[in-house]
PDB file of C-alpha atoms in Angstrom:
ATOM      1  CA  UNK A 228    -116.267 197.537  10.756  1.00  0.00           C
ATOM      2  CA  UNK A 229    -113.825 195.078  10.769  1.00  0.00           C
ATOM      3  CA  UNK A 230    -110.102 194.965  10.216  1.00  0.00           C
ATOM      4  CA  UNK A 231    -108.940 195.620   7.024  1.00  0.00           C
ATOM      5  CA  UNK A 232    -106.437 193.094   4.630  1.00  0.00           C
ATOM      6  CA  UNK A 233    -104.125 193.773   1.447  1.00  0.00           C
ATOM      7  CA  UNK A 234    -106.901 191.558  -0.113  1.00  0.00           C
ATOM      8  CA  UNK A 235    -110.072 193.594   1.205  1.00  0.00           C
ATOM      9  CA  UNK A 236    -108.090 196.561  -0.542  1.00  0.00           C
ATOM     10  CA  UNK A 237    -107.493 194.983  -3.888  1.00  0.00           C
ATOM     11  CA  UNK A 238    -110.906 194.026  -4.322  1.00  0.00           C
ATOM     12  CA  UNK A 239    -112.482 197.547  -3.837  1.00  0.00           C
ATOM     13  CA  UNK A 240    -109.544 198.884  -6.064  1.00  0.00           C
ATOM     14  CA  UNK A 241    -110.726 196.157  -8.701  1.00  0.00           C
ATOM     15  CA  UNK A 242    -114.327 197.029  -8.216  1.00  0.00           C
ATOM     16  CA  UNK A 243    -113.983 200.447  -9.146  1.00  0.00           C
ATOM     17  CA  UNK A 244    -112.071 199.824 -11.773  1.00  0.00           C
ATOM     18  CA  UNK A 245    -114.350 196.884 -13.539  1.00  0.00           C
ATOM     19  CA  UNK A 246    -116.620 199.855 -12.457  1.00  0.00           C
ATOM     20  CA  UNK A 247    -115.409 202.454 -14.253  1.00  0.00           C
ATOM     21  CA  UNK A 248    -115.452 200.498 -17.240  1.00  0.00           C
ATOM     22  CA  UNK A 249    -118.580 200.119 -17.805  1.00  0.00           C
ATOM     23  CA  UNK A 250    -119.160 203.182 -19.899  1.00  0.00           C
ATOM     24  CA  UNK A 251    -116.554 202.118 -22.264  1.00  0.00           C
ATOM     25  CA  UNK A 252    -118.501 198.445 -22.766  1.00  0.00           C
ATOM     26  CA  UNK A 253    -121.659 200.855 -22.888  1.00  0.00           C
ATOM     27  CA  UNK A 254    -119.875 202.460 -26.157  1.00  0.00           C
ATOM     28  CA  UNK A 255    -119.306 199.635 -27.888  1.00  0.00           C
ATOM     29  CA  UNK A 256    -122.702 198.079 -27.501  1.00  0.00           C
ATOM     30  CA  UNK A 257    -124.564 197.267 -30.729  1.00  0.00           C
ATOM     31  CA  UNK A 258    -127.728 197.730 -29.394  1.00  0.00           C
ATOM     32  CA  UNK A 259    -129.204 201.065 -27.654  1.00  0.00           C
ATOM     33  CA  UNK A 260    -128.074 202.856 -24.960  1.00  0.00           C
ATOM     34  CA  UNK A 261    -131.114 201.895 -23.451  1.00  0.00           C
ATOM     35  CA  UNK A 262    -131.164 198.498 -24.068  1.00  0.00           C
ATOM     36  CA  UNK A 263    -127.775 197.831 -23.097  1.00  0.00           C
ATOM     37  CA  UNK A 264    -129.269 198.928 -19.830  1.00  0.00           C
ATOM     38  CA  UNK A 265    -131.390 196.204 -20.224  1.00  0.00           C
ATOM     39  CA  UNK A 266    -129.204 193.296 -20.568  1.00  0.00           C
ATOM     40  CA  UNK A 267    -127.390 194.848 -18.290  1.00  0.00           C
ATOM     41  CA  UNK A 268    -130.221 193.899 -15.295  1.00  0.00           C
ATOM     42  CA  UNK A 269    -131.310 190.893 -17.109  1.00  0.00           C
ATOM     43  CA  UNK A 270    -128.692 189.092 -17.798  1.00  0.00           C
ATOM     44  CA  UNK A 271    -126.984 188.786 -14.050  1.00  0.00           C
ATOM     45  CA  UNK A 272    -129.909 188.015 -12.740  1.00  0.00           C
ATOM     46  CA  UNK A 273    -129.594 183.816 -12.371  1.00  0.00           C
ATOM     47  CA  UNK A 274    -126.290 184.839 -10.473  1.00  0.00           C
ATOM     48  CA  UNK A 275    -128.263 187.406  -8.039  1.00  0.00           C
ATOM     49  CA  UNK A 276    -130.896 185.513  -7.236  1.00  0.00           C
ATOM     50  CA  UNK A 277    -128.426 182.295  -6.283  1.00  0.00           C
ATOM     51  CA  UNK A 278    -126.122 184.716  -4.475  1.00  0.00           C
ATOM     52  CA  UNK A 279    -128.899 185.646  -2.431  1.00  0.00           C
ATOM     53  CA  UNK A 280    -130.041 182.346  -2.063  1.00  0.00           C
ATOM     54  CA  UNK A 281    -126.439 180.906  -1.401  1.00  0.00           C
ATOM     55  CA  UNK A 282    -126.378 183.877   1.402  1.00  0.00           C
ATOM     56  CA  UNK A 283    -129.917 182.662   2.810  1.00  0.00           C
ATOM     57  CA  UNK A 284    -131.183 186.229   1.949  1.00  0.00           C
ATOM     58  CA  UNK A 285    -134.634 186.009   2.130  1.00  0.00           C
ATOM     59  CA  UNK A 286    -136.495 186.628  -1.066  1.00  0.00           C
ATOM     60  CA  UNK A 287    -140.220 186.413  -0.437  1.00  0.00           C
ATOM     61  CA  UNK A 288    -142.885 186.837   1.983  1.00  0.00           C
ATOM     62  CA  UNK A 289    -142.241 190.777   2.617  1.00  0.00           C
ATOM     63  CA  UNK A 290    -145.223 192.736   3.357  1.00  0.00           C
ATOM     64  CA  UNK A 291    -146.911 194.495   0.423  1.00  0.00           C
ATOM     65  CA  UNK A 292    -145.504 197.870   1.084  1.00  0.00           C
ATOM     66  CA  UNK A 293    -141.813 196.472   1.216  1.00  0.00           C
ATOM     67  CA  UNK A 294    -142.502 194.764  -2.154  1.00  0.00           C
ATOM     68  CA  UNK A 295    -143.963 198.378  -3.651  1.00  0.00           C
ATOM     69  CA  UNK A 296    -141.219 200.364  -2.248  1.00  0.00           C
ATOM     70  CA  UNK A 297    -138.411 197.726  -3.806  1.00  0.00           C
ATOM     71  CA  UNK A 298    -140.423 198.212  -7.204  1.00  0.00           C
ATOM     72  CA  UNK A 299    -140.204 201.810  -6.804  1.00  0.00           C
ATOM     73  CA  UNK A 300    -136.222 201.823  -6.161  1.00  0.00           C
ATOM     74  CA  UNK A 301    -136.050 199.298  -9.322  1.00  0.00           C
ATOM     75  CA  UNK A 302    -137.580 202.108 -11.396  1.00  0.00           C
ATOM     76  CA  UNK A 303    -135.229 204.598  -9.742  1.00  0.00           C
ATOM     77  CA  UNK A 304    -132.527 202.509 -10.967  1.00  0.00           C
ATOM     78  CA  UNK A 305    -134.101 202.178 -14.146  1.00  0.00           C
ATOM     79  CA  UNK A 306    -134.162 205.416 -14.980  1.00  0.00           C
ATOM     80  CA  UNK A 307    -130.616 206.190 -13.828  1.00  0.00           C
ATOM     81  CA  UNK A 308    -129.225 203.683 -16.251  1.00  0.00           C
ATOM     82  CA  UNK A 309    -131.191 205.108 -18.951  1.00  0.00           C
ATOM     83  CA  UNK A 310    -130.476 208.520 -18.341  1.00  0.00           C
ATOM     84  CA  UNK A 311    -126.973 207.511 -17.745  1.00  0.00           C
ATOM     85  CA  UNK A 312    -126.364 205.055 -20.652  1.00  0.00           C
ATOM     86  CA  UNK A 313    -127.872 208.148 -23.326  1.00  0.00           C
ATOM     87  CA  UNK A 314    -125.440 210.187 -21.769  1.00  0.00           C
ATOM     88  CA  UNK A 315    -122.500 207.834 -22.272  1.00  0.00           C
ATOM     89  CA  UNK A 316    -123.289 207.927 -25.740  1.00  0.00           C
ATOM     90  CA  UNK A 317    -122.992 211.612 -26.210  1.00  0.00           C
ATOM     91  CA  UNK A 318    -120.314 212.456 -23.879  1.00  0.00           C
ATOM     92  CA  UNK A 319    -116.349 211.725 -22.841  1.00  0.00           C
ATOM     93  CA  UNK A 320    -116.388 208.765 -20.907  1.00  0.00           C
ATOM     94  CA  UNK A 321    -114.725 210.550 -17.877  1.00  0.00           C
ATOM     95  CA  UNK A 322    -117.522 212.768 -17.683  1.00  0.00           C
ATOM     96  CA  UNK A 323    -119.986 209.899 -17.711  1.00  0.00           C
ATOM     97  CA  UNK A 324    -118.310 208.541 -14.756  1.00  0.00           C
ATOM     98  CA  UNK A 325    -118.126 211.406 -12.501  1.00  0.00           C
ATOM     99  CA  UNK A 326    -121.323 212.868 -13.575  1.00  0.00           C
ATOM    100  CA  UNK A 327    -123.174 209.306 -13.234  1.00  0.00           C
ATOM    101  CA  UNK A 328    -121.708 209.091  -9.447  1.00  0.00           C
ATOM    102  CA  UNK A 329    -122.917 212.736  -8.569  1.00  0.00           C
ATOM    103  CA  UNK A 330    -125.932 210.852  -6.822  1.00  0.00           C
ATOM    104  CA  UNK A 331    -123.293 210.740  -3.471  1.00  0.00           C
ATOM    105  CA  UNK A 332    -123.307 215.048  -3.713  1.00  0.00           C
ATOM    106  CA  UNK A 333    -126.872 215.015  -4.346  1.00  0.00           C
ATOM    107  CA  UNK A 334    -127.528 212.690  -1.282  1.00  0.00           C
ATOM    108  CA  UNK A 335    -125.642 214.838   1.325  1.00  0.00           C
ATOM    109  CA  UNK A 336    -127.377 217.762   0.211  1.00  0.00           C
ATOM    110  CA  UNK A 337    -130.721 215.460   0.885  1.00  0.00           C
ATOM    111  CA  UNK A 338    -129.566 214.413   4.214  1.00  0.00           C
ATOM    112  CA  UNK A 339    -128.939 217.771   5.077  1.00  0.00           C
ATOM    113  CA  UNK A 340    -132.245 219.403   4.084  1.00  0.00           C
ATOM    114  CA  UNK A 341    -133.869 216.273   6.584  1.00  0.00           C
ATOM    115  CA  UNK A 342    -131.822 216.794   9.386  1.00  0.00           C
ATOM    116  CA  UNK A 343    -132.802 220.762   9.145  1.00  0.00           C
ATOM    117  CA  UNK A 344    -129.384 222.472   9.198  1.00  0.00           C
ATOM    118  CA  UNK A 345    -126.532 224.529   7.361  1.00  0.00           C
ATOM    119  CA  UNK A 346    -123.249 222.455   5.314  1.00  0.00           C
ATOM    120  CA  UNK A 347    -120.350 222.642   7.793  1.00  0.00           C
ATOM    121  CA  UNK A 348    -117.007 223.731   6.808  1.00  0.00           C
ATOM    122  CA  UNK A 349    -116.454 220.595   5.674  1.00  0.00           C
ATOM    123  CA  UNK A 350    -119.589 220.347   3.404  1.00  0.00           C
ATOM    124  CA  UNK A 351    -119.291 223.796   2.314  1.00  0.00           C
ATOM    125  CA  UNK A 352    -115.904 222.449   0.596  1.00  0.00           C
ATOM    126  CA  UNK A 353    -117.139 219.706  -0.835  1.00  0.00           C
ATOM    127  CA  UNK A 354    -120.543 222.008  -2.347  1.00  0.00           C
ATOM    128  CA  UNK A 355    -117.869 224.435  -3.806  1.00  0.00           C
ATOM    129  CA  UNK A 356    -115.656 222.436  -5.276  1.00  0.00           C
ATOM    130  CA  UNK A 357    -118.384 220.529  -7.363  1.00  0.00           C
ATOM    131  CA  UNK A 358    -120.097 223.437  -8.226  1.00  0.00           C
ATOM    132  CA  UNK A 359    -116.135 224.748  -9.537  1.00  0.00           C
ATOM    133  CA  UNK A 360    -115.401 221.711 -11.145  1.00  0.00           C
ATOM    134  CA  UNK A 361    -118.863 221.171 -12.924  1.00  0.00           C
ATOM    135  CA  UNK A 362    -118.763 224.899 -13.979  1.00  0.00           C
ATOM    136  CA  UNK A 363    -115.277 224.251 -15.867  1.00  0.00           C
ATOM    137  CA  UNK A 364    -116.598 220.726 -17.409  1.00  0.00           C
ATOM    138  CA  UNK A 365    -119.620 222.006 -18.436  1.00  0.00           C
ATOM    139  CA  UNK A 366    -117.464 224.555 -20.347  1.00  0.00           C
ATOM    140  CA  UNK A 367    -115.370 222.187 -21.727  1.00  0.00           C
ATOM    141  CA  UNK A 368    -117.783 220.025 -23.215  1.00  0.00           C
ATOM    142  CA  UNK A 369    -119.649 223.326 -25.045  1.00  0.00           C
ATOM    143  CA  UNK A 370    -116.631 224.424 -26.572  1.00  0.00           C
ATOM    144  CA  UNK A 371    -116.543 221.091 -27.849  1.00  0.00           C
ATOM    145  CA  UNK A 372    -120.340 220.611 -28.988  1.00  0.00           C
ATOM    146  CA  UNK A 373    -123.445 221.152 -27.832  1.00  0.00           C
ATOM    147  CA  UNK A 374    -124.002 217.627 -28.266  1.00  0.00           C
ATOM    148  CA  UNK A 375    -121.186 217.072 -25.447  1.00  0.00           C
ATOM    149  CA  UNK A 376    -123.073 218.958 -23.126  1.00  0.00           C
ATOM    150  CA  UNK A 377    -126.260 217.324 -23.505  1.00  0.00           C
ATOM    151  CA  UNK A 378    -124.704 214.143 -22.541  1.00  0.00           C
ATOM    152  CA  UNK A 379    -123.475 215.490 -19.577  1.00  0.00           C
ATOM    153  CA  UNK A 380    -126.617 216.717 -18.334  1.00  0.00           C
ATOM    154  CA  UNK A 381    -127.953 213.274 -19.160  1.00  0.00           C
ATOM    155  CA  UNK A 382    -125.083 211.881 -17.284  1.00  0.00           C
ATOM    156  CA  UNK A 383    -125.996 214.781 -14.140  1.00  0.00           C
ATOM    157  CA  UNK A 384    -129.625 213.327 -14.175  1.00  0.00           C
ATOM    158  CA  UNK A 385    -128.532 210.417 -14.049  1.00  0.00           C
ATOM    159  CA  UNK A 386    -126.868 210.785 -10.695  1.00  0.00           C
ATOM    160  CA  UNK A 387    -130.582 212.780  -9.466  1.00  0.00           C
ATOM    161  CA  UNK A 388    -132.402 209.618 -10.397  1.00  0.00           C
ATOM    162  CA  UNK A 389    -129.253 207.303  -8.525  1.00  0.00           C
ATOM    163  CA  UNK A 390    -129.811 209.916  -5.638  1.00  0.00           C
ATOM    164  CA  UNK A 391    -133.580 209.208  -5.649  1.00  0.00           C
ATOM    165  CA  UNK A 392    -132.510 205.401  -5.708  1.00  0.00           C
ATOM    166  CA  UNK A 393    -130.613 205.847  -3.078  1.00  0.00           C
ATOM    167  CA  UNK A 394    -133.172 207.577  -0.753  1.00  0.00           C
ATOM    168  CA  UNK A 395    -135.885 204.894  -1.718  1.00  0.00           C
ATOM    169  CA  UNK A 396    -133.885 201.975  -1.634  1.00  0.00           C
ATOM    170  CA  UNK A 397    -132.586 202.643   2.386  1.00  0.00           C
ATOM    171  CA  UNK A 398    -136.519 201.806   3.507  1.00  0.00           C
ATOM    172  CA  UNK A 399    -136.003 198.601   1.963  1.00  0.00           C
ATOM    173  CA  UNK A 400    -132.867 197.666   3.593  1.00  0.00           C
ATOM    174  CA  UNK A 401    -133.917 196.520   6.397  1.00  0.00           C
ATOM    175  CA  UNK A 402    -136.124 193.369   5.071  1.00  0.00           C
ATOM    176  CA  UNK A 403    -133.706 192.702   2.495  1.00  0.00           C
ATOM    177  CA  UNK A 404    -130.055 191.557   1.741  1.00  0.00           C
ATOM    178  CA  UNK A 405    -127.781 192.870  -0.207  1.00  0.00           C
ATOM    179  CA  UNK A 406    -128.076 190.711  -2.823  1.00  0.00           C
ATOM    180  CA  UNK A 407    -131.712 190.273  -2.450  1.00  0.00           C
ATOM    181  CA  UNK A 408    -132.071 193.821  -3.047  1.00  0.00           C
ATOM    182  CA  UNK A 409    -129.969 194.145  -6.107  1.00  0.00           C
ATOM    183  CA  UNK A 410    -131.745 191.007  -7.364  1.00  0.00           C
ATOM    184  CA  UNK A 411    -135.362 192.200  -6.740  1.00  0.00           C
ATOM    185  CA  UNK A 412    -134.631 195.788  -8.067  1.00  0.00           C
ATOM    186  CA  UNK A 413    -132.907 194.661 -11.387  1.00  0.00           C
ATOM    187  CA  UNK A 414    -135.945 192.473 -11.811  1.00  0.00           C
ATOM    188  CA  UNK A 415    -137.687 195.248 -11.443  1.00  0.00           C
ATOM    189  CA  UNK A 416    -135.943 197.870 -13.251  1.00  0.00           C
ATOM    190  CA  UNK A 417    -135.699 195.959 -16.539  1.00  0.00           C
ATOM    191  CA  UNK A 418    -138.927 195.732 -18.203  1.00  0.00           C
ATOM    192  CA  UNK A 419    -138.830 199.707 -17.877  1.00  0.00           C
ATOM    193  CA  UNK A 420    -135.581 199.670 -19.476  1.00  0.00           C
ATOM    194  CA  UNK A 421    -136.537 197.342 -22.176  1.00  0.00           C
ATOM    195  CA  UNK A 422    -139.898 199.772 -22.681  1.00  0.00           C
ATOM    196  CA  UNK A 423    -138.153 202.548 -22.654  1.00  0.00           C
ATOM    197  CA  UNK A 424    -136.005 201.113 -25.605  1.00  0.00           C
ATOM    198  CA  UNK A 425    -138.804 199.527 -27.774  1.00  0.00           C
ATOM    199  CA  UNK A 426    -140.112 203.318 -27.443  1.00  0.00           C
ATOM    200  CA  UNK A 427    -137.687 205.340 -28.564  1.00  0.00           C
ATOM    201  CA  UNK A 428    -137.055 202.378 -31.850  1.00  0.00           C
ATOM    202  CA  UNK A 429    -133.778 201.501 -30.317  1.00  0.00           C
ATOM    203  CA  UNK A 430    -132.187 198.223 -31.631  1.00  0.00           C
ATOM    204  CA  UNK A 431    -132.189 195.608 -29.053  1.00  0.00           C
ATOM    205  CA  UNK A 432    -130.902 192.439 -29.684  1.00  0.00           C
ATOM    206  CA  UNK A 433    -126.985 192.553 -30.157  1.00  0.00           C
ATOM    207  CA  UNK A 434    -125.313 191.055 -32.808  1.00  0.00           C
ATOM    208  CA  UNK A 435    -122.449 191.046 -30.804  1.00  0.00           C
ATOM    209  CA  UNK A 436    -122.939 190.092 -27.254  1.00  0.00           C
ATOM    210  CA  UNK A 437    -119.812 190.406 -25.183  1.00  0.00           C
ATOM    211  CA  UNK A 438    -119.535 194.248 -24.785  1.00  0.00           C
ATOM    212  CA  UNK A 439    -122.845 193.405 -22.858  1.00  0.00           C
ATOM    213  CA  UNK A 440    -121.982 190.185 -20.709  1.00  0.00           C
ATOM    214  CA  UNK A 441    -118.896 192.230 -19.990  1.00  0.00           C
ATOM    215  CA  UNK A 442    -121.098 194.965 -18.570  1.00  0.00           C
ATOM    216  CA  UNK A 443    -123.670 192.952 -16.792  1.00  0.00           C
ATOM    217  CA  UNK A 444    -120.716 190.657 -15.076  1.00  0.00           C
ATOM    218  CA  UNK A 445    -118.604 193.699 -14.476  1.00  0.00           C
ATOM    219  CA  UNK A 446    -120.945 196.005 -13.279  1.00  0.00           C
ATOM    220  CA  UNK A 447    -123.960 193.919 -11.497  1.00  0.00           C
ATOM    221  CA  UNK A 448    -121.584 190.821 -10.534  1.00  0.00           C
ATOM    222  CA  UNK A 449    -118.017 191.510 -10.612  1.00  0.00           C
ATOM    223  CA  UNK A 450    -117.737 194.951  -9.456  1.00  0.00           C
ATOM    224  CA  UNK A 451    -120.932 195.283  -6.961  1.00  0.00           C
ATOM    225  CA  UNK A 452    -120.230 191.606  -5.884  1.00  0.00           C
ATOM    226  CA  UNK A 453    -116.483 192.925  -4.596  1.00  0.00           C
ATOM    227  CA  UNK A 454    -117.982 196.072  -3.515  1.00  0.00           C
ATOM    228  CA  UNK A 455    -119.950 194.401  -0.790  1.00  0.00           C
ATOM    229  CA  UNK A 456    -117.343 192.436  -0.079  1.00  0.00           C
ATOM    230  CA  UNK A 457    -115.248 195.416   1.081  1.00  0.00           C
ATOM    231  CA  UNK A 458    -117.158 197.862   2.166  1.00  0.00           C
ATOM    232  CA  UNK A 459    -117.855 196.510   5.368  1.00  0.00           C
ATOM    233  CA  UNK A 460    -113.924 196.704   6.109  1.00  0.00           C
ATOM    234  CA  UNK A 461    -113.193 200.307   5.225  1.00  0.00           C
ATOM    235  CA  UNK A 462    -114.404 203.927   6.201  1.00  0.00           C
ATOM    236  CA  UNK A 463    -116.860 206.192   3.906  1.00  0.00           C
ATOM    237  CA  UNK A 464    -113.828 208.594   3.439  1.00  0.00           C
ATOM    238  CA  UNK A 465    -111.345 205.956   2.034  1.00  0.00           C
ATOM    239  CA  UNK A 466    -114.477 204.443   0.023  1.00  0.00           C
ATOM    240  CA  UNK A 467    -114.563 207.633  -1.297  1.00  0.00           C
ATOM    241  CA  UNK A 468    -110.877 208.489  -1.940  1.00  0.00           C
ATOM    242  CA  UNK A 469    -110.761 205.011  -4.087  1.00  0.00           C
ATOM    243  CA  UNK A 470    -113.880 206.472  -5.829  1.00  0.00           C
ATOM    244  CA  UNK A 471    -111.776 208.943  -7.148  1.00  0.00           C
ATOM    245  CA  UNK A 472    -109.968 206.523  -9.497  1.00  0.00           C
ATOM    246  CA  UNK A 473    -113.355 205.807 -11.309  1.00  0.00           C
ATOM    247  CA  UNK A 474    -113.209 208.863 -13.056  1.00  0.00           C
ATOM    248  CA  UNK A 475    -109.417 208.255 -13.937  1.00  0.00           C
ATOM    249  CA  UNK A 476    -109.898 205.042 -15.336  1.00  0.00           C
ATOM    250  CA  UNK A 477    -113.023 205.928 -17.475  1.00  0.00           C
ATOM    251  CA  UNK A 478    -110.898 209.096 -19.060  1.00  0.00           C
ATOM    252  CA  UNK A 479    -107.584 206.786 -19.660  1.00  0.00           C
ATOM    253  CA  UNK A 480    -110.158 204.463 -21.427  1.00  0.00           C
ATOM    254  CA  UNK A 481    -111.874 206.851 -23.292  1.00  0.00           C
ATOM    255  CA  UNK A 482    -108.601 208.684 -24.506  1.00  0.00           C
ATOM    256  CA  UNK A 483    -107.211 204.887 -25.507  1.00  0.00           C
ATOM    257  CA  UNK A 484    -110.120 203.572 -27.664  1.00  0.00           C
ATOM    258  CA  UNK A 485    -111.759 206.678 -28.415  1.00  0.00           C
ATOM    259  CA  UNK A 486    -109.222 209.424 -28.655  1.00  0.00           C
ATOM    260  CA  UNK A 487    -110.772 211.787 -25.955  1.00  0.00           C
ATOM    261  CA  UNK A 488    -107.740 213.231 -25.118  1.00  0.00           C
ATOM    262  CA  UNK A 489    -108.374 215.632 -22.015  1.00  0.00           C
ATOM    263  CA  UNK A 490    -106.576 219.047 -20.986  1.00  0.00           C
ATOM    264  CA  UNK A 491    -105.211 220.140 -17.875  1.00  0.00           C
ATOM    265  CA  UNK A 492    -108.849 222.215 -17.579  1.00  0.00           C
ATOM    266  CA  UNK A 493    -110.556 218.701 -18.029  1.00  0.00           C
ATOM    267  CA  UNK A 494    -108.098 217.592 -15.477  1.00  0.00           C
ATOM    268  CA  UNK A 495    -108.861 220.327 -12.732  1.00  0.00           C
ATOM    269  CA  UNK A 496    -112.228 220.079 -13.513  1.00  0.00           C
ATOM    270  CA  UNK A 497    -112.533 215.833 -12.956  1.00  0.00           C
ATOM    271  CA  UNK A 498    -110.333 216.544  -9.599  1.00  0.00           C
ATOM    272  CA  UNK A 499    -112.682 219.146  -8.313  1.00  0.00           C
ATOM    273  CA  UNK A 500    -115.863 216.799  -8.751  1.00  0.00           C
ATOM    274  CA  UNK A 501    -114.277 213.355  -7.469  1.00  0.00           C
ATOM    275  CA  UNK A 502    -112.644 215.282  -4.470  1.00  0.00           C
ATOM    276  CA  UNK A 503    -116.415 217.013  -3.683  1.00  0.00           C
ATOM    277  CA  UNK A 504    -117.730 213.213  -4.271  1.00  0.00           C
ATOM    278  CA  UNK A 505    -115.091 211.980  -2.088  1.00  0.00           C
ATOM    279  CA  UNK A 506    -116.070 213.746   0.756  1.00  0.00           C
ATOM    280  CA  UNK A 507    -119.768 213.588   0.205  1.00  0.00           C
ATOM    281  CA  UNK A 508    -119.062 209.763   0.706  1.00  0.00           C
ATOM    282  CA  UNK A 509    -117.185 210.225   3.733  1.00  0.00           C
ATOM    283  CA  UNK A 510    -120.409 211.934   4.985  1.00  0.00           C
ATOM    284  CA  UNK A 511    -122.529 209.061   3.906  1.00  0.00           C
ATOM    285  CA  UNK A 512    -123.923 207.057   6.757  1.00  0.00           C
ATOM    286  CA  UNK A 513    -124.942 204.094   4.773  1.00  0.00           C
ATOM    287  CA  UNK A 514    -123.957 202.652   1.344  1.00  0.00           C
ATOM    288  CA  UNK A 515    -126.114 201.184  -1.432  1.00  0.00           C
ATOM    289  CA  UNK A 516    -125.453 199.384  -4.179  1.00  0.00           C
ATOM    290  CA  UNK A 517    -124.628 201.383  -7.230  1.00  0.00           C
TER     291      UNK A 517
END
């Protein structure tokens, strides 16, 4: 890890919070859910493969089984975007974005299972005070609709399938760069998404297209682009602390163009999850992009 600037911190500030937006651009897509997951992927993907390229990342001539396992983590991803993207439809955006980044949780638990032993004290906090704070959400959003809830189970899947991602994607690290990876699995990842969509008669081609460049450069470019730019200078635990403002951001947005105005419950409930995701991240040996 090396050292730290003011500027290494304002860029992983700015990449969560070009981050956290993207449920907001999701919402005013006029095409699916789903097939704003598909632009998305699609779009970026002249500026992945040339920041791979520009990074002499190598791109080809993997063997077979690296190739299958990168098309297996693009369908991972795949079907956390859709899951996710449904969700965002159906639920307050601050939801969406803790819910979505639940993978983090979900991969601690994983690690632990594979390594054969018990949460420590510090785990144990971190298990509790999700399970709290999804208990009082998940209450929230019934008294509010059914509806509400369903999109944040959608959004909770979500985070299983990013957790899945996650696990898949780390046997693939090793032949690939970061942008290589992210370039490869988007390719991948998009024809499901744009299947997906054609199947469930969602409308796919926008009539207004810059809720969706903003989401492909803000999530795939802008805000995973700055991410890997910064991780490499911080710690998992302060990587997860400025996690924490994802959720923020995504509720402020969703309460200024939407009206989702939140209660102190809501509140209690969002600071439970991000402060369990903020230590699962602080647990995580490795980071991949999101």
């Amino acid at each position: 890890m090396t050292r730290a600037s003011g500027w290494h911190l304002a860029a992983l500030l700015l990449a969560n919070f070009v981050l956290a937006l993207g449920p907001w651009a999701v919402r005013l897509a006029d095409s699916g859910p789903v097939a704003a997951g598909f632009w998305r992927l699609m779009l970026p993907l002249p500026l992945l493969f040339g920041f791979a390229l520009a990074s002499r990342q190598r791109l080809t001539g993997m063997p077979w089984q690296t190739m299958l396992v990168m098309i297996a983590a693009g369908v991972m991803f795949a079907a956390d975007l859709g899951a996710w993207h449904i969700g965002i439809a159906m639920t307050r955006l601050g939801n969406a974005a803790l819910f979505g980044n639940s993978g983090s949780l979900i991969v601690m638990v994983w690690g632990l299972m594979a390594l054969g032993r018990r949460p420590n004290g510090f785990e144990w906090s971190a298990l509790a005070a999700a399970m709290a704070g999804a208990v009082i959400l998940f209450g929230r959003s019934l008294e509010i609709g059914q509806a509400t809830l369903l999109g944040d189970l959608f959004c909770l899947f979500a985070g299983l399938c990013y957790a899945f991602y996650i696990i898949v994607v780390q046997r693939a690290r090793a032949a690939f760069g970061t942008w290589a990876l992210v370039a490869w699995s988007s390719l991948a990842g998009a024809p499901v998404l744009l299947g997906l969509a054609l199947a469930l008669g969602e409308p796919v081609w926008p009539h207004t297209w810059w809720p969706l460049i903003a989401l492909a450069l803000g999530s795939q470019v802008i805000g995973q682009g700055l991410l890997v730019l910064s991780l490499k200078h911080f710690r998992p635990l302060v990587i997860g602390l400025v996690l924490m403002t994802q959720p923020a951001v995504a509720a402020i947005a969703g309460w200024l163009a939407f009206g989702e105005r939140l209660t102190a419950w809501d509140g209690l409930g969002m600071v439970l999850v991000a402060a369990a995701l903020a230590i699962a991240r602080a647990g995580e040996r490795s980071n991949a992009p999101a």
